[in-house]
């Protein structure tokens, strides 16, 4: 049976894989298998990013998301953020390890001079050091929390993102994360849970998707294609444009060399598409919980 298509309604958000697949961590569940020394996807230069922004601005782009790999491995990430904030709201997805005082100061300067917002999402996959470091690597817990604290001190409201594996219900997990962040001096914790996509390194760990775990036409009609971010988003890399960041290692999800070539429907033939539909707009900057002061 042919997979249903997700229509393309226009480019609202552009994801940019600014540092390629290079990362200073090697997380056990990473959907694109980023890690130290991964050169499968080169970094983009500052000039290349600005060309992408120029092209996207012409078609009504609303916001930009920088992803990786680890974006702050790019030596000009703060400057690229500043360039972007001159035209669009921006989000940076980071593991927090490289959020030094100097980097946070440069980000703060860029945000202060813009009418647009700069959101920063920091990954932390468990509220305890032992659990988190088992997934993300030794020492990552303390360094990520230190980065969150620096951001908060500089006036940002970082979103802490955690992959939920289903062992614990969301309310209990939220309470633990909230307690942790408040104890660390974060006055208004913002926490976002993400599903585990069984691709990349997580496919090796979990066994991946079964052949029956696919979106059907009936499922898409029931929920609606607007639940899928591929109806309004694309991922730009140094090797072309993909439909979304989750499927960047899938040759069939490559939409073309340029943004313009990518503006077309996409066949939802991957198991990860079903996860996205089931959880709804998982990549958006919407926190699962925000503690009110």
One Martini backbone bead per residue (centre of mass of N, CA, C, O) as a GRO file, in nm:
protein
  293
    1UNK     BB    1   0.095   0.037   0.023
    2UNK     BB    2   0.073   0.355  -0.016
    3UNK     BB    3   0.184   0.636   0.101
    4UNK     BB    4   0.097   0.911   0.235
    5UNK     BB    5   0.076   1.251   0.191
    6UNK     BB    6   0.239   1.548   0.276
    7UNK     BB    7   0.167   1.854   0.257
    8UNK     BB    8   0.267   2.177   0.136
    9UNK     BB    9   0.214   2.515   0.293
   10UNK     BB   10   0.488   2.632   0.379
   11UNK     BB   11   0.756   2.828   0.518
   12UNK     BB   12   0.797   2.866   0.859
   13UNK     BB   13   1.042   2.660   0.920
   14UNK     BB   14   1.405   2.657   0.961
   15UNK     BB   15   1.636   2.412   0.956
   16UNK     BB   16   1.987   2.410   1.077
   17UNK     BB   17   2.290   2.224   1.014
   18UNK     BB   18   2.557   2.389   1.116
   19UNK     BB   19   2.760   2.133   1.235
   20UNK     BB   20   2.634   1.896   1.151
   21UNK     BB   21   2.736   1.570   1.306
   22UNK     BB   22   2.892   1.710   1.517
   23UNK     BB   23   2.992   1.596   1.853
   24UNK     BB   24   3.067   1.587   2.217
   25UNK     BB   25   2.862   1.354   2.203
   26UNK     BB   26   2.720   0.995   2.257
   27UNK     BB   27   2.420   0.924   2.243
   28UNK     BB   28   2.221   0.640   2.268
   29UNK     BB   29   1.950   0.799   2.114
   30UNK     BB   30   2.045   0.922   1.857
   31UNK     BB   31   1.879   0.989   1.554
   32UNK     BB   32   2.171   1.086   1.386
   33UNK     BB   33   2.450   0.985   1.507
   34UNK     BB   34   2.604   1.174   1.663
   35UNK     BB   35   2.961   1.276   1.700
   36UNK     BB   36   3.274   1.233   1.736
   37UNK     BB   37   3.399   1.268   1.409
   38UNK     BB   38   3.150   1.332   1.243
   39UNK     BB   39   3.166   1.369   0.864
   40UNK     BB   40   2.899   1.322   0.692
   41UNK     BB   41   2.828   1.631   0.779
   42UNK     BB   42   2.896   1.929   0.714
   43UNK     BB   43   2.949   2.239   0.773
   44UNK     BB   44   2.836   2.563   0.782
   45UNK     BB   45   2.872   2.866   0.685
   46UNK     BB   46   2.793   3.183   0.741
   47UNK     BB   47   2.734   3.247   0.444
   48UNK     BB   48   2.542   3.008   0.388
   49UNK     BB   49   2.329   3.087   0.593
   50UNK     BB   50   2.260   3.366   0.467
   51UNK     BB   51   2.156   3.251   0.202
   52UNK     BB   52   1.923   3.093   0.325
   53UNK     BB   53   1.781   3.338   0.453
   54UNK     BB   54   1.727   3.487   0.193
   55UNK     BB   55   1.553   3.270   0.059
   56UNK     BB   56   1.341   3.238   0.291
   57UNK     BB   57   1.238   3.534   0.302
   58UNK     BB   58   1.090   3.518   0.014
   59UNK     BB   59   0.869   3.287   0.154
   60UNK     BB   60   0.789   3.365   0.468
   61UNK     BB   61   0.955   3.325   0.702
   62UNK     BB   62   0.944   3.290   1.073
   63UNK     BB   63   1.174   3.069   1.162
   64UNK     BB   64   1.472   2.944   1.341
   65UNK     BB   65   1.666   2.629   1.361
   66UNK     BB   66   1.938   2.505   1.547
   67UNK     BB   67   2.127   2.215   1.468
   68UNK     BB   68   2.248   1.870   1.484
   69UNK     BB   69   2.451   1.821   1.651
   70UNK     BB   70   2.666   2.082   1.781
   71UNK     BB   71   2.643   2.415   1.737
   72UNK     BB   72   2.897   2.511   1.934
   73UNK     BB   73   3.120   2.396   1.733
   74UNK     BB   74   3.074   2.649   1.597
   75UNK     BB   75   3.272   2.935   1.588
   76UNK     BB   76   2.997   3.123   1.474
   77UNK     BB   77   2.725   3.094   1.630
   78UNK     BB   78   2.677   3.374   1.759
   79UNK     BB   79   2.685   3.530   1.488
   80UNK     BB   80   2.458   3.374   1.350
   81UNK     BB   81   2.246   3.454   1.553
   82UNK     BB   82   2.267   3.757   1.497
   83UNK     BB   83   2.190   3.750   1.201
   84UNK     BB   84   1.909   3.621   1.243
   85UNK     BB   85   1.791   3.838   1.453
   86UNK     BB   86   1.761   4.057   1.221
   87UNK     BB   87   1.489   3.871   1.100
   88UNK     BB   88   1.448   3.636   1.325
   89UNK     BB   89   1.354   3.401   1.504
   90UNK     BB   90   1.536   3.185   1.743
   91UNK     BB   91   1.681   2.848   1.776
   92UNK     BB   92   1.877   2.646   2.008
   93UNK     BB   93   2.023   2.324   2.004
   94UNK     BB   94   2.162   2.184   2.310
   95UNK     BB   95   2.381   2.029   2.556
   96UNK     BB   96   2.550   2.274   2.722
   97UNK     BB   97   2.866   2.235   2.741
   98UNK     BB   98   2.945   2.527   2.574
   99UNK     BB   99   2.815   2.727   2.800
  100UNK     BB  100   2.980   2.975   2.851
  101UNK     BB  101   3.021   3.286   2.953
  102UNK     BB  102   3.105   3.394   2.673
  103UNK     BB  103   2.876   3.276   2.502
  104UNK     BB  104   2.640   3.396   2.663
  105UNK     BB  105   2.722   3.689   2.618
  106UNK     BB  106   2.695   3.684   2.306
  107UNK     BB  107   2.396   3.604   2.304
  108UNK     BB  108   2.293   3.843   2.469
  109UNK     BB  109   2.381   4.062   2.271
  110UNK     BB  110   2.211   3.960   2.032
  111UNK     BB  111   1.931   3.974   2.176
  112UNK     BB  112   1.932   4.276   2.268
  113UNK     BB  113   1.949   4.379   1.947
  114UNK     BB  114   1.654   4.248   1.922
  115UNK     BB  115   1.307   4.195   1.834
  116UNK     BB  116   1.376   3.901   1.868
  117UNK     BB  117   1.378   3.578   1.968
  118UNK     BB  118   1.579   3.363   2.195
  119UNK     BB  119   1.600   3.021   2.200
  120UNK     BB  120   1.702   2.765   2.447
  121UNK     BB  121   1.785   2.419   2.422
  122UNK     BB  122   1.841   2.172   2.679
  123UNK     BB  123   1.976   1.863   2.726
  124UNK     BB  124   1.802   1.629   2.960
  125UNK     BB  125   1.731   1.278   3.040
  126UNK     BB  126   1.758   1.325   3.362
  127UNK     BB  127   1.733   1.405   3.717
  128UNK     BB  128   1.992   1.225   3.727
  129UNK     BB  129   2.318   1.156   3.690
  130UNK     BB  130   2.315   0.851   3.636
  131UNK     BB  131   2.098   0.844   3.416
  132UNK     BB  132   2.205   1.056   3.219
  133UNK     BB  133   2.506   0.945   3.181
  134UNK     BB  134   2.417   0.675   3.053
  135UNK     BB  135   2.313   0.827   2.789
  136UNK     BB  136   2.528   1.099   2.750
  137UNK     BB  137   2.760   1.091   2.955
  138UNK     BB  138   3.015   1.167   3.136
  139UNK     BB  139   2.945   1.492   3.282
  140UNK     BB  140   2.682   1.612   3.141
  141UNK     BB  141   2.500   1.702   3.372
  142UNK     BB  142   2.663   1.932   3.508
  143UNK     BB  143   2.714   2.099   3.247
  144UNK     BB  144   2.421   2.150   3.165
  145UNK     BB  145   2.331   2.292   3.429
  146UNK     BB  146   2.537   2.520   3.408
  147UNK     BB  147   2.422   2.633   3.143
  148UNK     BB  148   2.141   2.698   3.246
  149UNK     BB  149   2.233   2.896   3.468
  150UNK     BB  150   2.367   3.102   3.278
  151UNK     BB  151   2.118   3.172   3.117
  152UNK     BB  152   1.944   3.272   3.353
  153UNK     BB  153   2.140   3.496   3.448
  154UNK     BB  154   2.114   3.642   3.148
  155UNK     BB  155   1.773   3.617   3.092
  156UNK     BB  156   1.694   3.349   3.018
  157UNK     BB  157   1.445   3.076   2.915
  158UNK     BB  158   1.514   2.777   2.926
  159UNK     BB  159   1.476   2.461   2.767
  160UNK     BB  160   1.421   2.147   2.893
  161UNK     BB  161   1.510   1.842   2.736
  162UNK     BB  162   1.340   1.514   2.718
  163UNK     BB  163   1.354   1.182   2.677
  164UNK     BB  164   1.084   0.955   2.658
  165UNK     BB  165   1.061   0.593   2.742
  166UNK     BB  166   0.801   0.504   2.948
  167UNK     BB  167   0.876   0.435   3.260
  168UNK     BB  168   0.729   0.717   3.315
  169UNK     BB  169   0.520   0.939   3.403
  170UNK     BB  170   0.490   1.267   3.336
  171UNK     BB  171   0.422   1.399   3.613
  172UNK     BB  172   0.659   1.271   3.771
  173UNK     BB  173   0.888   1.375   3.590
  174UNK     BB  174   0.826   1.675   3.613
  175UNK     BB  175   0.868   1.702   3.918
  176UNK     BB  176   1.169   1.624   3.917
  177UNK     BB  177   1.272   1.847   3.730
  178UNK     BB  178   1.163   2.086   3.886
  179UNK     BB  179   1.313   2.034   4.149
  180UNK     BB  180   1.596   2.049   4.033
  181UNK     BB  181   1.588   2.340   3.910
  182UNK     BB  182   1.517   2.493   4.166
  183UNK     BB  183   1.769   2.396   4.326
  184UNK     BB  184   1.950   2.552   4.088
  185UNK     BB  185   1.791   2.848   4.050
  186UNK     BB  186   1.535   2.802   3.875
  187UNK     BB  187   1.250   2.992   3.873
  188UNK     BB  188   1.136   2.905   3.560
  189UNK     BB  189   1.065   2.620   3.454
  190UNK     BB  190   1.130   2.453   3.136
  191UNK     BB  191   0.962   2.161   3.001
  192UNK     BB  192   1.045   1.902   2.750
  193UNK     BB  193   0.903   1.633   2.589
  194UNK     BB  194   1.032   1.356   2.404
  195UNK     BB  195   1.039   1.123   2.181
  196UNK     BB  196   1.151   0.819   2.070
  197UNK     BB  197   1.342   0.772   1.791
  198UNK     BB  198   1.391   0.467   1.592
  199UNK     BB  199   1.676   0.599   1.504
  200UNK     BB  200   1.983   0.548   1.456
  201UNK     BB  201   2.098   0.470   1.763
  202UNK     BB  202   1.810   0.376   1.859
  203UNK     BB  203   1.789   0.137   1.665
  204UNK     BB  204   2.010  -0.033   1.799
  205UNK     BB  205   1.873  -0.041   2.087
  206UNK     BB  206   1.549  -0.117   1.993
  207UNK     BB  207   1.511  -0.217   1.666
  208UNK     BB  208   1.303  -0.028   1.575
  209UNK     BB  209   1.075  -0.063   1.318
  210UNK     BB  210   0.798  -0.190   1.206
  211UNK     BB  211   0.614  -0.247   0.921
  212UNK     BB  212   0.335  -0.153   1.082
  213UNK     BB  213   0.480   0.138   1.152
  214UNK     BB  214   0.254   0.333   0.991
  215UNK     BB  215   0.104   0.559   0.798
  216UNK     BB  216  -0.222   0.604   0.719
  217UNK     BB  217  -0.480   0.741   0.562
  218UNK     BB  218  -0.671   0.725   0.806
  219UNK     BB  219  -0.488   0.863   1.013
  220UNK     BB  220  -0.452   1.132   0.860
  221UNK     BB  221  -0.756   1.205   0.848
  222UNK     BB  222  -0.806   1.209   1.157
  223UNK     BB  223  -0.572   1.422   1.237
  224UNK     BB  224  -0.399   1.560   1.028
  225UNK     BB  225  -0.132   1.716   0.858
  226UNK     BB  226  -0.083   1.962   1.061
  227UNK     BB  227   0.070   1.778   1.277
  228UNK     BB  228   0.293   1.800   1.064
  229UNK     BB  229   0.592   1.970   1.013
  230UNK     BB  230   0.633   1.896   0.701
  231UNK     BB  231   0.417   2.118   0.604
  232UNK     BB  232   0.632   2.380   0.726
  233UNK     BB  233   0.918   2.227   0.700
  234UNK     BB  234   1.289   2.237   0.691
  235UNK     BB  235   1.621   2.096   0.617
  236UNK     BB  236   1.940   2.241   0.623
  237UNK     BB  237   2.241   2.154   0.449
  238UNK     BB  238   2.549   2.085   0.296
  239UNK     BB  239   2.366   1.837   0.128
  240UNK     BB  240   2.094   1.979   0.149
  241UNK     BB  241   1.740   1.897   0.158
  242UNK     BB  242   1.524   1.805   0.412
  243UNK     BB  243   1.227   1.736   0.560
  244UNK     BB  244   1.384   1.655   0.837
  245UNK     BB  245   1.583   1.589   1.116
  246UNK     BB  246   1.510   1.282   1.162
  247UNK     BB  247   1.576   1.202   0.830
  248UNK     BB  248   1.887   1.268   0.749
  249UNK     BB  249   1.973   0.944   0.691
  250UNK     BB  250   1.757   0.949   0.454
  251UNK     BB  251   1.760   0.950   0.119
  252UNK     BB  252   1.435   0.974   0.075
  253UNK     BB  253   1.436   1.269   0.245
  254UNK     BB  254   1.556   1.407   0.012
  255UNK     BB  255   1.448   1.709  -0.169
  256UNK     BB  256   1.727   1.864  -0.243
  257UNK     BB  257   1.952   2.131  -0.304
  258UNK     BB  258   1.710   2.325  -0.250
  259UNK     BB  259   1.447   2.480  -0.123
  260UNK     BB  260   1.266   2.491  -0.376
  261UNK     BB  261   1.277   2.171  -0.422
  262UNK     BB  262   1.119   2.110  -0.130
  263UNK     BB  263   0.829   2.225  -0.231
  264UNK     BB  264   0.670   1.935  -0.144
  265UNK     BB  265   0.548   1.653  -0.110
  266UNK     BB  266   0.547   1.376   0.139
  267UNK     BB  267   0.612   1.048   0.197
  268UNK     BB  268   0.485   0.851   0.479
  269UNK     BB  269   0.718   0.575   0.504
  270UNK     BB  270   0.797   0.611   0.809
  271UNK     BB  271   0.807   0.537   1.139
  272UNK     BB  272   0.870   0.828   1.246
  273UNK     BB  273   0.604   0.952   1.143
  274UNK     BB  274   0.423   0.811   1.355
  275UNK     BB  275   0.546   0.945   1.601
  276UNK     BB  276   0.481   1.234   1.519
  277UNK     BB  277   0.172   1.201   1.498
  278UNK     BB  278   0.119   1.093   1.788
  279UNK     BB  279   0.258   1.361   1.933
  280UNK     BB  280   0.265   1.629   1.802
  281UNK     BB  281   0.472   1.876   1.742
  282UNK     BB  282   0.763   1.801   1.884
  283UNK     BB  283   0.957   2.051   1.772
  284UNK     BB  284   0.832   2.261   1.919
  285UNK     BB  285   0.824   2.558   2.137
  286UNK     BB  286   0.673   2.355   2.365
  287UNK     BB  287   0.616   2.318   2.679
  288UNK     BB  288   0.503   2.089   2.900
  289UNK     BB  289   0.619   2.287   3.133
  290UNK     BB  290   0.542   2.582   3.340
  291UNK     BB  291   0.644   2.760   3.599
  292UNK     BB  292   0.479   2.956   3.816
  293UNK     BB  293   0.536   3.236   4.029
   0.00000   0.00000   0.00000
